[in-house]
Coordinates of C-alpha atoms and ligand atoms in Angstrom, one line a residue:
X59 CA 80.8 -104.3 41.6
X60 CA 80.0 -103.1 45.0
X61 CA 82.2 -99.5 44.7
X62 CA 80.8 -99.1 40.8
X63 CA 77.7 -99.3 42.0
X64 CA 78.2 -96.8 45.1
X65 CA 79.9 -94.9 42.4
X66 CA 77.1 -94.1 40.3
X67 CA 75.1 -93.9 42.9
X68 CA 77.4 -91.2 44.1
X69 CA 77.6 -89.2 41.0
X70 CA 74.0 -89.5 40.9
X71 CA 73.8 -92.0 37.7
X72 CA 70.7 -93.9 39.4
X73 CA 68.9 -91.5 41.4
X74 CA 65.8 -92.2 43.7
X75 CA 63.0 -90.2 44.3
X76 CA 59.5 -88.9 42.2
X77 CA 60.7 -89.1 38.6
X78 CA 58.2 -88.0 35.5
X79 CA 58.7 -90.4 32.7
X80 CA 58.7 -89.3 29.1
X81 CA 56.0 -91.7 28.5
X82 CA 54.5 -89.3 31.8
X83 CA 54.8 -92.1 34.3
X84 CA 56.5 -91.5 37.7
X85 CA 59.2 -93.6 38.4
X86 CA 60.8 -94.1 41.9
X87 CA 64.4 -94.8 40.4
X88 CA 65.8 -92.7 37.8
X89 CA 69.2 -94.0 35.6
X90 CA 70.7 -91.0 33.5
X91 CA 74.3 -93.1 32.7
X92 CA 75.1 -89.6 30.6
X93 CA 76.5 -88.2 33.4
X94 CA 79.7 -90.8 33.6
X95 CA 81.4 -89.0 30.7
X96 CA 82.4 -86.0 33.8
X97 CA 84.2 -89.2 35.4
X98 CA 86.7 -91.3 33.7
X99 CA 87.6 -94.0 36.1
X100 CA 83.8 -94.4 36.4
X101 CA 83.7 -94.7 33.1
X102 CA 87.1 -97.1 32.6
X103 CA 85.0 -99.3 35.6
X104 CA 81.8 -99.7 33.8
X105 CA 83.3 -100.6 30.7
X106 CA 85.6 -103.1 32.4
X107 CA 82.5 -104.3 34.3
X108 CA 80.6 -104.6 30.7
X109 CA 83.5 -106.4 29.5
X110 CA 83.7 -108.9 32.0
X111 CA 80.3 -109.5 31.4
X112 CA 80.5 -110.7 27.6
X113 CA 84.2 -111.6 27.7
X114 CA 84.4 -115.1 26.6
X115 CA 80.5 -116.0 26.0
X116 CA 80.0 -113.4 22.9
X117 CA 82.0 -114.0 19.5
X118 CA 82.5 -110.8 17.4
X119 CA 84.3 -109.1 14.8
X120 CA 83.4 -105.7 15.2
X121 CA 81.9 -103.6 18.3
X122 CA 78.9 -100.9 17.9
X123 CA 77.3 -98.7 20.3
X124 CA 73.9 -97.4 20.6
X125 CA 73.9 -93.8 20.9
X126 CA 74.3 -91.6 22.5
X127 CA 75.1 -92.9 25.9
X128 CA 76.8 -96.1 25.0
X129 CA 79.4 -94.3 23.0
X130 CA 81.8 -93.4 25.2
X131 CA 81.1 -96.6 26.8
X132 CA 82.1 -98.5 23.6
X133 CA 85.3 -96.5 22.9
X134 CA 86.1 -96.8 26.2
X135 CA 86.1 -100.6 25.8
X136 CA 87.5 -100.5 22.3
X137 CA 90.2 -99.0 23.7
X138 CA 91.2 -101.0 26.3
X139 CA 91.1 -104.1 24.6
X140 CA 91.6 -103.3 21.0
X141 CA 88.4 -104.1 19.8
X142 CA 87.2 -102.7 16.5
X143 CA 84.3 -100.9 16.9
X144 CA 81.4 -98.5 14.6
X145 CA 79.3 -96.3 15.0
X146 CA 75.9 -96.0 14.3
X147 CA 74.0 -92.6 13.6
X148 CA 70.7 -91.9 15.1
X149 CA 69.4 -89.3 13.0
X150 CA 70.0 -91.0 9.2
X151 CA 66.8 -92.6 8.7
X152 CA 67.0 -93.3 4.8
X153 CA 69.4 -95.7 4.8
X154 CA 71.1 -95.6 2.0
X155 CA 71.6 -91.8 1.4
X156 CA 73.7 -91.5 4.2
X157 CA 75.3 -94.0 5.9
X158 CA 73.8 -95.1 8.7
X159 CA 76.8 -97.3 9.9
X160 CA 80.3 -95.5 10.9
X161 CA 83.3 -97.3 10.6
X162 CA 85.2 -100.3 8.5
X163 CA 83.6 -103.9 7.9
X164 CA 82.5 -106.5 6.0
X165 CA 79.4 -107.3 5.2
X166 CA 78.5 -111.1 7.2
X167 CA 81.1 -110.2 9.9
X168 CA 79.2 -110.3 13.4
X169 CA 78.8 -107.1 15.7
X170 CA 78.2 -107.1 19.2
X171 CA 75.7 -104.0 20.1
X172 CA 77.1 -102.4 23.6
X173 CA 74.1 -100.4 25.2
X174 CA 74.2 -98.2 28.5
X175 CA 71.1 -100.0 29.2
X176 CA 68.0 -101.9 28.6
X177 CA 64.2 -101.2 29.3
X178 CA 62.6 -102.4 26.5
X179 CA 65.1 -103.6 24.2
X180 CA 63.4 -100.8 21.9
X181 CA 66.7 -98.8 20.8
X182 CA 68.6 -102.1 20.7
X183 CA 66.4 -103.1 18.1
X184 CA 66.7 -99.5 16.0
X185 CA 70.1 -100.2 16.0
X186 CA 69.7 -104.0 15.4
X187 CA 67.6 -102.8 12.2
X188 CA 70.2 -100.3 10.7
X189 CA 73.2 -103.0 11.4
X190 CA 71.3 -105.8 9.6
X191 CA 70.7 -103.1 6.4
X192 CA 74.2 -103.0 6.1
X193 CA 74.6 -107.0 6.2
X194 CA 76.0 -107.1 9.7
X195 CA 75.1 -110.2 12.0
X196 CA 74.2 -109.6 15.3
X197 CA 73.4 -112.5 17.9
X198 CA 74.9 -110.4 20.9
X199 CA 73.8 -107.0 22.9
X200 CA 75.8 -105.8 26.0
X201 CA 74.5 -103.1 28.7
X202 CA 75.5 -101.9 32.1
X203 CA 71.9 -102.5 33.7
X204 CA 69.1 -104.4 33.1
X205 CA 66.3 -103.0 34.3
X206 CA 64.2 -106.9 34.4
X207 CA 61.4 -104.7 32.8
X208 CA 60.8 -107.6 29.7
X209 CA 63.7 -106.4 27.9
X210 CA 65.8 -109.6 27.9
X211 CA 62.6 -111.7 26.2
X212 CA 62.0 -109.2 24.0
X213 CA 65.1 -109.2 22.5
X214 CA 65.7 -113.0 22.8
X215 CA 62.4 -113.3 21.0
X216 CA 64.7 -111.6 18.0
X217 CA 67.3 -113.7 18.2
X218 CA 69.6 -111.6 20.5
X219 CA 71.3 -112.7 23.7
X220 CA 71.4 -109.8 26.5
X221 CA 74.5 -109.6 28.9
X222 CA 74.2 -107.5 31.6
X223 CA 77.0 -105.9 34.4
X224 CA 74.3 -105.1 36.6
X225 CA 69.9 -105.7 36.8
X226 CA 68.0 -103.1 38.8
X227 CA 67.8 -105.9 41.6
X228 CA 71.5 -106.2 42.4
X229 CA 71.8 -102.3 42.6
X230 CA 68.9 -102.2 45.5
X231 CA 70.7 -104.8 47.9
X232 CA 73.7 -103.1 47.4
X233 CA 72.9 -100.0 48.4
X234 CA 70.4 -101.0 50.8
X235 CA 73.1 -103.2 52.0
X236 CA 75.3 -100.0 52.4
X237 CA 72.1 -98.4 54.2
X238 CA 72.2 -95.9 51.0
X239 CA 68.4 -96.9 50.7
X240 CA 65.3 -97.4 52.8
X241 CA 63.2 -100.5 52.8
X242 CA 60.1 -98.6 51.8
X243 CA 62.2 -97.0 48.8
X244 CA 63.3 -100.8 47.7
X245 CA 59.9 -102.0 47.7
X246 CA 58.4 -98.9 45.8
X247 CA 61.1 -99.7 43.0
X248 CA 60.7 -103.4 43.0
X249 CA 56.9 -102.6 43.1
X250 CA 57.3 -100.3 40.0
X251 CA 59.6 -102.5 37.6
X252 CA 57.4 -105.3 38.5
X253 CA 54.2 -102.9 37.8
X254 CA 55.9 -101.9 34.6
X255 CA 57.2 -104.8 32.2
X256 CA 57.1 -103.9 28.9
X257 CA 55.4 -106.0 26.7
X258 CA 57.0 -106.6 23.1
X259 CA 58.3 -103.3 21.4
X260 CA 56.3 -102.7 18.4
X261 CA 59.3 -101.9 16.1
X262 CA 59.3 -101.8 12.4
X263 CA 61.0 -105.5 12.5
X264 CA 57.2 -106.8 13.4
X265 CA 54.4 -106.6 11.1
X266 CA 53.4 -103.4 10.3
X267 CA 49.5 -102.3 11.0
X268 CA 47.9 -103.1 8.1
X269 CA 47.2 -100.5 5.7
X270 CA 43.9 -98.6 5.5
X271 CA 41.8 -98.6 2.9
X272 CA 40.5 -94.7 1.5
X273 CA 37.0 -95.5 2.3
X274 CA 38.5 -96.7 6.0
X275 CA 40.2 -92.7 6.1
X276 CA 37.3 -91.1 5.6
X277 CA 34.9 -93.0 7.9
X278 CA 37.7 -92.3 10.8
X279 CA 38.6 -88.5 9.1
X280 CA 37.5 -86.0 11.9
X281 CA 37.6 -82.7 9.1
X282 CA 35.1 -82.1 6.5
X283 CA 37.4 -81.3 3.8
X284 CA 39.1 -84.8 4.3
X285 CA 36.6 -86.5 4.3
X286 CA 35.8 -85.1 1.3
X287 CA 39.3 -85.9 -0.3
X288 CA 39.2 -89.2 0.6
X289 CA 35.4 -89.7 -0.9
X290 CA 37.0 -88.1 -3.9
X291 CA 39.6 -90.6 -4.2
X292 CA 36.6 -93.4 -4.1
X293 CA 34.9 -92.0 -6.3
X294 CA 37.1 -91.2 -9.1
X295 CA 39.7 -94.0 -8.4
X296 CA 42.0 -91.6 -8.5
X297 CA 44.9 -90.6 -6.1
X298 CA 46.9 -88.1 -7.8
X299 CA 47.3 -84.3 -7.6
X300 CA 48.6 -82.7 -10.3
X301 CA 50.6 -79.0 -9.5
X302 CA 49.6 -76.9 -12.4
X303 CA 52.6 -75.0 -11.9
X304 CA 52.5 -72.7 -15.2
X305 CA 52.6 -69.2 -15.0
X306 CA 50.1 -68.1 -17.6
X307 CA 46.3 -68.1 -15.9
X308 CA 45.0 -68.7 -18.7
X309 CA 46.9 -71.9 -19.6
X310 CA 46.4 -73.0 -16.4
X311 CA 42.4 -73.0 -16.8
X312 CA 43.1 -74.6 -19.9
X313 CA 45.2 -77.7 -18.6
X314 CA 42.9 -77.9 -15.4
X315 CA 39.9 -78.3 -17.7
X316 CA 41.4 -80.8 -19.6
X317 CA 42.9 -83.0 -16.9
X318 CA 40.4 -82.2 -14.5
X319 CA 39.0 -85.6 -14.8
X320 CA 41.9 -87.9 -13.8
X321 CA 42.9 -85.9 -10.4
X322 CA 41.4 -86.0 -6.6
X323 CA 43.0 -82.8 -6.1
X324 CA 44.4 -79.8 -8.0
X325 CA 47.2 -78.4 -6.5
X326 CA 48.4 -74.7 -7.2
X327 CA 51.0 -71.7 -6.5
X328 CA 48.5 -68.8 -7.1
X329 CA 51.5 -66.6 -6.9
X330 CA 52.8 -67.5 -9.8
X331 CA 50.5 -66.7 -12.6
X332 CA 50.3 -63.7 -14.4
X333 CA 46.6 -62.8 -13.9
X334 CA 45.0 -63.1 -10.6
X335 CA 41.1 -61.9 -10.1
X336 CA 38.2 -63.1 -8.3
X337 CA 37.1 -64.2 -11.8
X338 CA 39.9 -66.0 -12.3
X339 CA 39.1 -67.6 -9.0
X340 CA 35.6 -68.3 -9.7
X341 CA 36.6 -70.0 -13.1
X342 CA 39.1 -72.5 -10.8
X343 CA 36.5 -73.1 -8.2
X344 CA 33.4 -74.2 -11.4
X345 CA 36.2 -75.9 -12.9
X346 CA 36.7 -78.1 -9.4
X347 CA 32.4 -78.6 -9.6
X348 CA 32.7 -79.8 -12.9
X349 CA 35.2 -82.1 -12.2
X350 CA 35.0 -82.9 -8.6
X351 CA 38.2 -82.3 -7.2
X352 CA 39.4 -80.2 -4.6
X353 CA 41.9 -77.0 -4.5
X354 CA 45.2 -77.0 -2.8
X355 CA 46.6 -73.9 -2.7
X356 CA 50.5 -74.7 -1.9
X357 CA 51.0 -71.5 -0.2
X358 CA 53.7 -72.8 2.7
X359 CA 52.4 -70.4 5.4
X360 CA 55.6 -69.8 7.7
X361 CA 54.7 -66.8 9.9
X362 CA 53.2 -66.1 13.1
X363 CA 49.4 -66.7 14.1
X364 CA 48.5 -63.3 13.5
X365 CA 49.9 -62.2 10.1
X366 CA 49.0 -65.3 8.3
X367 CA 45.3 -65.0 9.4
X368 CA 45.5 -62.3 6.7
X369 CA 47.7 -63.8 4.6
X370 CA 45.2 -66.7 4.1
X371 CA 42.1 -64.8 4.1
X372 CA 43.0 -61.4 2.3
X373 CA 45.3 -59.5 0.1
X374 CA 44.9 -60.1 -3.6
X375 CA 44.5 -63.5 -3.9
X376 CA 42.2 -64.3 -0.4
X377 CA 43.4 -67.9 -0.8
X378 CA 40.6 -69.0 2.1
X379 CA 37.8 -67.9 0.0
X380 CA 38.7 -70.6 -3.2
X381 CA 40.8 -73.3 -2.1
X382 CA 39.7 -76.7 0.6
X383 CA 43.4 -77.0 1.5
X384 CA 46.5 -74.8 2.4
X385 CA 49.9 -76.2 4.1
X386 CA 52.4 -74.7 6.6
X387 CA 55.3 -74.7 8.2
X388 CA 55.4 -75.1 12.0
X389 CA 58.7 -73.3 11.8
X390 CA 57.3 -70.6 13.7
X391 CA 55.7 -72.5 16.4
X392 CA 51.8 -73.9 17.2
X393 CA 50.8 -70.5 17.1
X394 CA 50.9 -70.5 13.2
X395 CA 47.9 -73.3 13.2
X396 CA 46.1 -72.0 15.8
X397 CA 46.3 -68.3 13.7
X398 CA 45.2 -70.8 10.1
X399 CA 42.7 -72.5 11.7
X400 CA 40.6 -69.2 13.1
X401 CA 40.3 -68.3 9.2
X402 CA 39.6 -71.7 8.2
X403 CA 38.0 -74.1 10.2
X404 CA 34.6 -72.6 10.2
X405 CA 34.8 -72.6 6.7
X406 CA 34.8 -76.3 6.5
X407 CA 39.2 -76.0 5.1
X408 CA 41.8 -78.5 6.1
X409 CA 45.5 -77.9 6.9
X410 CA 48.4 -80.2 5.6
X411 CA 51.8 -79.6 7.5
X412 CA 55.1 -80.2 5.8
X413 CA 57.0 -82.9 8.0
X414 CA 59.3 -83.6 5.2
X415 CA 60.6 -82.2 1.8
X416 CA 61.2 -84.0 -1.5
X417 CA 64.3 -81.5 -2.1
X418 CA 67.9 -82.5 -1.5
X419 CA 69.4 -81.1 1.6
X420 CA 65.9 -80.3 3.7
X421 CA 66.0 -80.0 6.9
X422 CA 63.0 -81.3 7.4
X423 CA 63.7 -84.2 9.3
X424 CA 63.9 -86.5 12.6
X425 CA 62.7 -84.5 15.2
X426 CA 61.6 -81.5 13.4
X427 CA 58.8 -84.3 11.5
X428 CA 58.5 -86.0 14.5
X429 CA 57.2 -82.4 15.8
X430 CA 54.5 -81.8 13.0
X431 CA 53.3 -85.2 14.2
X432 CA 52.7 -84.0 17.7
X433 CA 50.9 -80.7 16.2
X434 CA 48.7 -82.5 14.1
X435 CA 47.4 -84.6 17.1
X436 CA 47.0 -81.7 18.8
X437 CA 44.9 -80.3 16.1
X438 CA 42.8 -82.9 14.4
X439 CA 39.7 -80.9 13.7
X440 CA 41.6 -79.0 11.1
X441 CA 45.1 -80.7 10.7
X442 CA 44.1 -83.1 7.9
X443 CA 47.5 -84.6 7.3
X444 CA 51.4 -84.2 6.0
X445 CA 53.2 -83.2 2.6
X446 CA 55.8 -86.7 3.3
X447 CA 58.2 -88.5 1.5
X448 CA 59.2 -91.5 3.8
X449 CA 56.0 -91.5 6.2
X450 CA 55.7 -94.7 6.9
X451 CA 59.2 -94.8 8.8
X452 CA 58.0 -92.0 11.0
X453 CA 53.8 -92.0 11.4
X454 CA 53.8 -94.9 13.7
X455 CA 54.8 -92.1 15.4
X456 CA 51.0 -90.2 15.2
X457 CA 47.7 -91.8 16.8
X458 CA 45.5 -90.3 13.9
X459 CA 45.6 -92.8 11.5
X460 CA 42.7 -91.4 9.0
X461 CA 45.7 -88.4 7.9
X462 CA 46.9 -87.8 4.6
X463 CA 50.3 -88.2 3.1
X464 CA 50.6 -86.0 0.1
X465 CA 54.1 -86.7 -1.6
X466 CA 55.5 -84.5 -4.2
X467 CA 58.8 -85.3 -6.4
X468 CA 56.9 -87.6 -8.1
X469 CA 57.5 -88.8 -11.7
X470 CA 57.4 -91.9 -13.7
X471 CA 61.3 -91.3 -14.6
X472 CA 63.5 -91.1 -11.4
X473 CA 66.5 -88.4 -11.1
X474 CA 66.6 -85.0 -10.5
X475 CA 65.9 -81.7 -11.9
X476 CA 69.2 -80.0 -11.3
X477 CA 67.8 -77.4 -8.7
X478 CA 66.9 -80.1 -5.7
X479 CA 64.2 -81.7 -7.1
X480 CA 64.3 -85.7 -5.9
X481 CA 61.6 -87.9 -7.8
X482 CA 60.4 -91.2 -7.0
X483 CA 57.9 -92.8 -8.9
X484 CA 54.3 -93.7 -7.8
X485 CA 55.0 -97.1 -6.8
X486 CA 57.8 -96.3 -4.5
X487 CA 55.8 -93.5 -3.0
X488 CA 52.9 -95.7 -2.1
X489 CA 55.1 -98.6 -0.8
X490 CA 56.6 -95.7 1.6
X491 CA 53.0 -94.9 3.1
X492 CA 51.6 -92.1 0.6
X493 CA 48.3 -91.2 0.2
X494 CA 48.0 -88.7 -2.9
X495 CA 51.4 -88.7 -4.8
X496 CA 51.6 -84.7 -6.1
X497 CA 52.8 -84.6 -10.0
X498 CA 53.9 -81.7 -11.4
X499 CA 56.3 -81.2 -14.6
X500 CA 55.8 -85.1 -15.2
X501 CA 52.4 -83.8 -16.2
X502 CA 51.9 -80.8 -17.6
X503 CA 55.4 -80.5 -19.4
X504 CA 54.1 -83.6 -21.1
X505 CA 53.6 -83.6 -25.2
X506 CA 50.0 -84.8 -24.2
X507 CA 49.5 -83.9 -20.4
X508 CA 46.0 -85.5 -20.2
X509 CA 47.2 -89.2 -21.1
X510 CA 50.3 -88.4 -19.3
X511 CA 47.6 -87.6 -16.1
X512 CA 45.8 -90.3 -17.1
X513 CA 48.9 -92.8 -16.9
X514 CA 50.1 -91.1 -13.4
X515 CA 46.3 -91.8 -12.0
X516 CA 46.6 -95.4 -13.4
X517 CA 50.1 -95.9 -11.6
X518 CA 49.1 -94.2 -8.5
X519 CA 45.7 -96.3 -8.0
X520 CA 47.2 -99.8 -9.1
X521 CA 50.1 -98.9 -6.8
X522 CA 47.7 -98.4 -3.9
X523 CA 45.3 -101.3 -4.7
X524 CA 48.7 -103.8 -4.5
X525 CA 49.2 -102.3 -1.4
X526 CA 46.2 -102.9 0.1
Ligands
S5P94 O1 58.8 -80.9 -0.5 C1 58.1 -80.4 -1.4 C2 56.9 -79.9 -1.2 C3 56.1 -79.4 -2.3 S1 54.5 -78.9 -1.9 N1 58.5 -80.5 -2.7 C4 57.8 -80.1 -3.8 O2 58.2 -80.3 -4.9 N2 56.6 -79.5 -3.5 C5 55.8 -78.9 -4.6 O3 55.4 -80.0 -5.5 C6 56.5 -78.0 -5.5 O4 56.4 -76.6 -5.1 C7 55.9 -78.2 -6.9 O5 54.7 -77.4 -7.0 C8 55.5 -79.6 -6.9 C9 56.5 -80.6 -7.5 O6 56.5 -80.3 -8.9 P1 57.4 -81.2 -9.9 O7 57.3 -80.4 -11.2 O8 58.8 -81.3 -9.4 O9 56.6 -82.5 -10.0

């Protein structure tokens, strides 16, 4: 153990110094096991070392690691002692769709979960939580180094034992012991781990926050036109959006008028109808008066600050001057809120972001959603929420809890509509964390579209009452 851990001291796995933590915290001692992969007999010695370690006090069928560092780690061990061994993959959330899980087995067989190492137990447990979807036991969890920061009662607290090769405290006396370290460099590390337990990991195994009510939204929303949504909602009981996706204006005035009443929120494509004018505009916005909802003009800005300033506020169809509500992309950066929110946060407007897609193949996922989250708390004067799908296995993510999730793909029939389209009904959507489900040919391709809005609004708002 002695030459493993001069070893990766060596090769600069655990590094001592000034180190910024993701969570911004410095950290005197910094363990970046990646770095092994460059050195095989490192790498044979760590996994023997991890071996010894559960060899005999674990019983398994199969082997997984936690990726990405434990991999090689894992086959390295597979290898050398035949063990069978999966895969799990970090960035298929929806389990289900994709598998999640790698590799041959039966579901009840037990897995041992081989980890480089352990902090908080956190990732042990995202991995714990895709293995048990797949009807795999796991009682075990092996890692190089413990880092004695709580980890080991947090995940004995869900039924897992922890083996370690090495804790944080053995690698100090050895190399201090090999005069590697200084005494003053021991007792800042032991001072930090001991400053720094983790307390449980909130993880999705534990109960979830519970849900807010729309009045609670709009006493915590910081933009006007949420607010306003969200008093909307109250008022009308009412949590659907209908996209009046026809292309004939004067159809479209028709349909709004006469579903008007069951919707908080009308959503449109202004560049798809065949008449555009500021009349026609002015007939939308006395339409949203008379029936008190807002406009959401789906226009998907995905350009840079400075061209979609115009694109909101001029050209034909001077979106900013009608509708409450646009969306974006953050393809192109920050820069393309900042560029909305100079046309319309003065104007009292809100700005949805699209963190996910309803259609098949978008790649609208993991970190790209997780990066709309960190724009939207950047921005919450005029980032009033998210076009989701699956938000609530991502927003624990955001601080702002008074956001909307707007979900389109909604209908009361599931499927598909041969060009992408993936539809959920309002039930599901609601149980997944959405706010406002968005219903589009389920309503106004309807014989009678105002019962049919009527009978989405009565889904949508029983849906969200059993939630609550
Ligand atoms: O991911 C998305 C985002 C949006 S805004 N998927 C979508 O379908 N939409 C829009 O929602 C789409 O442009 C259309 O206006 C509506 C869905 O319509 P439906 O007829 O499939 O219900």
């Amino acid at each position: 153990m002695e030459t493993l851990v001069l070893k990766l001291h060596e090769i600069e796995a655990v590094k001592f110094g000034n180190f910024k933590l993701k969570s911004g915290i410095f950290s005197p001692i910094y363990l970046d096991l990646r770095v092994i992969v460059s050195y095989p007999d490192v790498l044979r010695q760590v996994s023997e070392a991890m071996w010894k370690a559960v060899e005999g006090n674990a019983k398994f069928d199969v082997t997984c690691g936690v990726p990405y560092t434990a991999l090689p780690i894992a086959t390295a061990m597979a290898l050398d002692h035949g063990l069978k061994m999966l895969m799990r993959r970090k960035e298929v959330k929806e389990y289900g769709t994709k598998k999640a899980i790698e590799g041959h087995f039966e579901p009840g067989q037990t897995c041992l979960m081989v980890d480089d190492l352990v902090t908080s137990g956190m990732s042990v447990l995202e991995t714990l939580d895709a293995l048990n979807a797949v009807k795999l036991v796991c009682t075990d969890v092996v890692v190089l180094i413990d880092r004695e920061q709580g980890g080991k009662e947090n995940l004995k607290s869900h039924g897992l034992n922890l083996y370690s090769a090495l804790t944080i405290s053995e690698i100090l006396s050895i190399l201090s012991k090999h005069g590697k370290l200084t005494d003053e460099v021991v007792k800042s590390v032991h001072d930090f781990i001991a400053a720094n337990k983790v307390v449980k990991p909130k993880v999705e195994t534990q109960a979830a926050p519970k849900r807010l009510s729309y009045e609670e939204k709009a006493a915590l929303a910081k933009n006007e036109a949420l607010k306003r949504l969200y008093n909307t909602m109250v008022a009308k009981k009412s949590n659907l959006s209908v996209a009046m996706d026809v292309n004939s204006t004067e159809k479209m005035l028709a349909l709004v008028d006469e579903i008007g009443p069951h919707i908080c929120c009308l959503k449109t494509h202004v560049d798809v109808l065949d008449v555009w004018n500021d009349g026609v505009a002015k007939s939308l916005t006395d339409l949203a008066e008379k029936h008190n909802f807002l406009i959401f003009e789906d226009r998907k800005f995905a350009d840079i600050g400075n061209t979609v300033v115009s694109q909101y506020s001029g050209g034909v169809y001077k979106i900013s001057e009608w509708s409450d509500i646009v969306n974006a992309h953050i393809v192109p950066g920050p820069g393309i809120v900042d560029g909305l929110k100079q046309v319309g946060l003065g104007q009292n407007k809100g700005l949805l972001l699209l963190a996910e897609m309803s259609s098949a193949g978008t790649m609208a996922k993991g970190s790209y959603t997780e990066e709309t989250v960190r724009v939207a708390d950047e921005n919450p004067d005029f980032v009033i929420g998210f076009i989701s799908v699956n938000p609530n296995s991502w927003t624990k993510k955001s601080k702002d809890r008074s956001l909307v999730h707007m979900t389109p793909g909604i209908k009361l029939q599931k499927g598909g509509d041969g060009l992408g389209q993936q539809y959920n009904d309002p039930k599901s959507a609601i149980a997944r964390g959405s706010d406002v489900l968005i219903v589009g040919r389920g309503v106004y391709k309807a014989e009678d579209p105002k019962s049919s809005a009527a009978e989405y609004q009565k889904a949508g708002w029983e849906a969200y009452l059993s939630e609550l």
